Amino acid sequence: MLPIGLLMKEHRLIEQMFGVIEKETGIFRQENKANPVFISRAIDFIRNYADLCHHGKEEGILFRDLSRKKLSPKHTRIMDELIDEHRQARAKVHELVRANEKYSTGAPEALPQILKCIDFLVDFYPKHIEKEDKQFFPPCMDYFSPAEKKAMLAEEREFDRSMVHRIYQDKAEQPAEPDVGTWYFKTCHQKV
């Protein structure tokens, strides 16, 4: 398996979850009310799986190793776009967290913000995934030797094995919810 194979497999699960989120959002619209518990679970999936696990491997392994190569201008541009898109998604999830907190404490006027954030994410992820799967991942494998690809795949698997420990160790050390972007950059390169 190539290092991108694991990432592309994760894309399928992310797409599946966003199908569930989109369906649930339709119910929110029909009933003119949200389900804060469902939103919290969706946020947990996006933050921990899509961002920390998946984007963590992209940025902390694949993009890191690509940044050491002489990339074509096109691939440099796309990688920069992808990193910026990750930041945009993190910011939108942060907005969703705040809107869901308001809604959960009895502020129904937060519903439009919840829907706006979810609509952004439901639209964003399929386009982002398509860009990676079709425009970026396959040609970027040409920059690596077979040994480098094997080493990256092994590092991705180790990243997955240790991630749950990093998440819950951090939660135990910082009971207040940390900013996900800060948490990611602080921990994703640490060895557990």
Short mmCIF file of C-alpha atoms in Angstrom, two decimals:
data_model
loop_
_atom_site.label_atom_id
_atom_site.label_comp_id
_atom_site.label_asym_id
_atom_site.label_seq_id
_atom_site.Cartn_x
_atom_site.Cartn_y
_atom_site.Cartn_z
CA MET A 1 0.00 0.00 0.00
CA LEU A 2 1.16 3.52 -0.76
CA PRO A 3 1.08 6.20 1.97
CA ILE A 4 -1.73 7.89 0.05
CA GLY A 5 -3.73 4.65 0.12
CA LEU A 6 -4.34 4.98 3.84
CA LEU A 7 -5.27 8.65 3.44
CA MET A 8 -7.66 7.92 0.59
CA LYS A 9 -9.31 5.16 2.61
CA GLU A 10 -9.88 7.70 5.39
CA HIS A 11 -11.45 10.01 2.81
CA ARG A 12 -14.18 7.43 2.21
CA LEU A 13 -15.12 7.39 5.91
CA ILE A 14 -15.10 11.20 6.05
CA GLU A 15 -17.39 11.32 3.01
CA GLN A 16 -19.70 8.78 4.63
CA MET A 17 -19.92 10.79 7.84
CA PHE A 18 -20.64 14.00 5.97
CA GLY A 19 -23.52 12.20 4.26
CA VAL A 20 -24.93 11.49 7.73
CA ILE A 21 -24.33 15.09 8.82
CA GLU A 22 -26.05 16.43 5.70
CA LYS A 23 -29.06 14.17 6.25
CA GLU A 24 -29.37 15.23 9.88
CA THR A 25 -29.10 18.90 8.90
CA GLY A 26 -32.11 18.41 6.62
CA ILE A 27 -34.07 17.27 9.68
CA PHE A 28 -32.90 20.36 11.59
CA ARG A 29 -34.29 22.52 8.80
CA GLN A 30 -37.61 20.64 8.64
CA GLU A 31 -38.13 20.84 12.39
CA ASN A 32 -36.55 24.29 12.79
CA LYS A 33 -34.45 22.98 15.66
CA ALA A 34 -31.06 21.36 16.06
CA ASN A 35 -29.88 18.35 18.02
CA PRO A 36 -26.94 19.64 20.10
CA VAL A 37 -25.86 16.12 21.06
CA PHE A 38 -25.61 15.08 17.41
CA ILE A 39 -23.71 18.29 16.62
CA SER A 40 -21.28 17.59 19.46
CA ARG A 41 -20.68 14.10 18.09
CA ALA A 42 -20.19 15.47 14.59
CA ILE A 43 -17.71 18.02 15.95
CA ASP A 44 -15.86 15.25 17.76
CA PHE A 45 -15.61 13.25 14.52
CA ILE A 46 -14.42 16.24 12.50
CA ARG A 47 -11.89 17.37 15.09
CA ASN A 48 -10.49 14.02 16.10
CA TYR A 49 -10.79 11.93 12.96
CA ALA A 50 -10.88 14.33 10.00
CA ASP A 51 -8.51 16.90 11.44
CA LEU A 52 -6.24 15.42 14.10
CA CYS A 53 -5.94 11.93 12.63
CA HIS A 54 -6.33 12.50 8.91
CA HIS A 55 -5.02 16.04 8.44
CA GLY A 56 -2.43 15.21 11.08
CA LYS A 57 -0.94 12.55 8.81
CA GLU A 58 -1.24 14.77 5.75
CA GLU A 59 0.46 17.78 7.30
CA GLY A 60 2.75 16.02 9.77
CA ILE A 61 4.02 13.31 7.43
CA LEU A 62 3.15 13.65 3.72
CA PHE A 63 3.34 17.44 3.43
CA ARG A 64 6.37 17.56 5.74
CA ASP A 65 8.22 15.10 3.51
CA LEU A 66 7.05 16.83 0.33
CA SER A 67 8.35 20.15 1.68
CA ARG A 68 11.85 18.59 1.62
CA LYS A 69 11.53 17.86 -2.11
CA LYS A 70 11.84 20.19 -5.08
CA LEU A 71 8.17 20.31 -6.02
CA SER A 72 6.83 21.68 -9.24
CA PRO A 73 5.22 25.12 -8.92
CA LYS A 74 1.81 23.48 -9.48
CA HIS A 75 2.29 20.97 -6.65
CA THR A 76 3.68 23.66 -4.34
CA ARG A 77 0.61 25.81 -5.02
CA ILE A 78 -1.81 22.94 -4.43
CA MET A 79 -0.09 21.89 -1.20
CA ASP A 80 -0.28 25.49 0.08
CA GLU A 81 -3.98 25.58 -0.85
CA LEU A 82 -4.64 22.32 0.97
CA ILE A 83 -2.93 23.56 4.14
CA ASP A 84 -4.97 26.77 3.97
CA GLU A 85 -8.15 24.75 3.47
CA HIS A 86 -7.34 22.75 6.60
CA ARG A 87 -7.10 26.07 8.49
CA GLN A 88 -10.43 27.22 7.06
CA ALA A 89 -12.12 24.00 8.16
CA ARG A 90 -10.67 24.31 11.67
CA ALA A 91 -11.95 27.88 11.93
CA LYS A 92 -15.43 26.87 10.76
CA VAL A 93 -15.56 24.00 13.27
CA HIS A 94 -14.56 26.47 15.98
CA GLU A 95 -17.51 28.67 14.94
CA LEU A 96 -19.78 25.61 15.02
CA VAL A 97 -18.64 24.77 18.55
CA ARG A 98 -19.48 28.28 19.74
CA ALA A 99 -22.87 28.29 17.99
CA ASN A 100 -23.74 24.87 19.42
CA GLU A 101 -22.75 26.04 22.91
CA LYS A 102 -25.06 29.04 22.56
CA TYR A 103 -27.88 26.90 21.22
CA SER A 104 -27.42 24.34 24.00
CA THR A 105 -27.78 27.03 26.65
CA GLY A 106 -31.17 28.12 25.35
CA ALA A 107 -30.40 30.51 22.50
CA PRO A 108 -32.49 29.30 19.53
CA GLU A 109 -31.24 32.28 17.51
CA ALA A 110 -27.95 30.34 17.13
CA LEU A 111 -29.64 27.85 14.77
CA PRO A 112 -28.90 29.82 11.57
CA GLN A 113 -25.20 29.99 12.51
CA ILE A 114 -25.16 26.24 13.18
CA LEU A 115 -26.71 25.58 9.77
CA LYS A 116 -24.34 28.01 8.06
CA CYS A 117 -21.30 26.29 9.58
CA ILE A 118 -22.55 22.80 8.75
CA ASP A 119 -23.45 23.86 5.19
CA PHE A 120 -19.91 25.19 4.74
CA LEU A 121 -18.36 21.94 5.98
CA VAL A 122 -20.70 19.69 3.97
CA ASP A 123 -19.79 21.64 0.84
CA PHE A 124 -16.10 21.99 1.72
CA TYR A 125 -15.02 18.43 2.47
CA PRO A 126 -16.05 16.71 -0.81
CA LYS A 127 -14.27 19.39 -2.88
CA HIS A 128 -11.20 19.27 -0.66
CA ILE A 129 -11.08 15.47 -0.85
CA GLU A 130 -11.49 15.49 -4.62
CA LYS A 131 -8.58 17.92 -4.97
CA GLU A 132 -6.37 15.66 -2.90
CA ASP A 133 -7.47 12.39 -4.52
CA LYS A 134 -7.42 13.53 -8.13
CA GLN A 135 -5.01 16.46 -8.41
CA PHE A 136 -2.43 16.02 -5.69
CA PHE A 137 -1.90 12.66 -4.03
CA PRO A 138 -1.19 10.40 -7.04
CA PRO A 139 1.36 12.64 -8.79
CA CYS A 140 3.10 13.45 -5.51
CA MET A 141 4.07 9.83 -5.01
CA ASP A 142 6.50 10.28 -7.92
CA TYR A 143 8.70 12.44 -5.68
CA PHE A 144 9.48 9.49 -3.40
CA SER A 145 11.57 6.36 -3.71
CA PRO A 146 10.05 2.99 -2.76
CA ALA A 147 11.97 3.09 0.53
CA GLU A 148 10.67 6.58 1.35
CA LYS A 149 7.09 5.49 0.60
CA LYS A 150 7.49 2.46 2.85
CA ALA A 151 8.88 4.62 5.67
CA MET A 152 6.02 7.12 5.35
CA LEU A 153 3.42 4.36 5.50
CA ALA A 154 5.06 2.94 8.62
CA GLU A 155 5.07 6.41 10.19
CA GLU A 156 1.37 6.87 9.35
CA ARG A 157 0.54 3.58 11.05
CA GLU A 158 2.54 4.54 14.13
CA PHE A 159 0.82 7.93 14.16
CA ASP A 160 -2.55 6.14 14.25
CA ARG A 161 -1.47 3.78 17.04
CA SER A 162 -0.36 6.57 19.33
CA MET A 163 -2.97 9.22 18.49
CA VAL A 164 -5.67 8.17 20.94
CA HIS A 165 -3.14 8.35 23.76
CA ARG A 166 -2.12 11.87 22.76
CA ILE A 167 -5.74 13.03 22.59
CA TYR A 168 -6.70 11.77 26.01
CA GLN A 169 -3.41 12.66 27.68
CA ASP A 170 -3.89 16.22 26.48
CA LYS A 171 -7.51 16.25 27.68
CA ALA A 172 -6.39 15.07 31.11
CA GLU A 173 -3.67 17.70 31.29
CA GLN A 174 -5.90 20.50 29.95
CA PRO A 175 -9.50 19.94 31.04
CA ALA A 176 -10.60 23.12 29.27
CA GLU A 177 -11.07 22.57 25.54
CA PRO A 178 -7.84 23.56 23.75
CA ASP A 179 -7.80 25.27 20.40
CA VAL A 180 -7.56 22.35 17.97
CA GLY A 181 -5.09 24.03 15.62
CA THR A 182 -2.75 24.84 18.51
CA TRP A 183 -3.17 21.35 19.94
CA TYR A 184 -2.38 19.76 16.58
CA PHE A 185 0.81 21.73 16.01
CA LYS A 186 1.90 21.16 19.60
CA THR A 187 1.42 17.41 19.60
CA CYS A 188 1.36 15.88 16.15
CA HIS A 189 5.12 15.68 15.84
CA GLN A 190 5.74 14.42 19.36
CA LYS A 191 6.53 10.76 19.83
CA VAL A 192 4.50 9.05 22.54
#
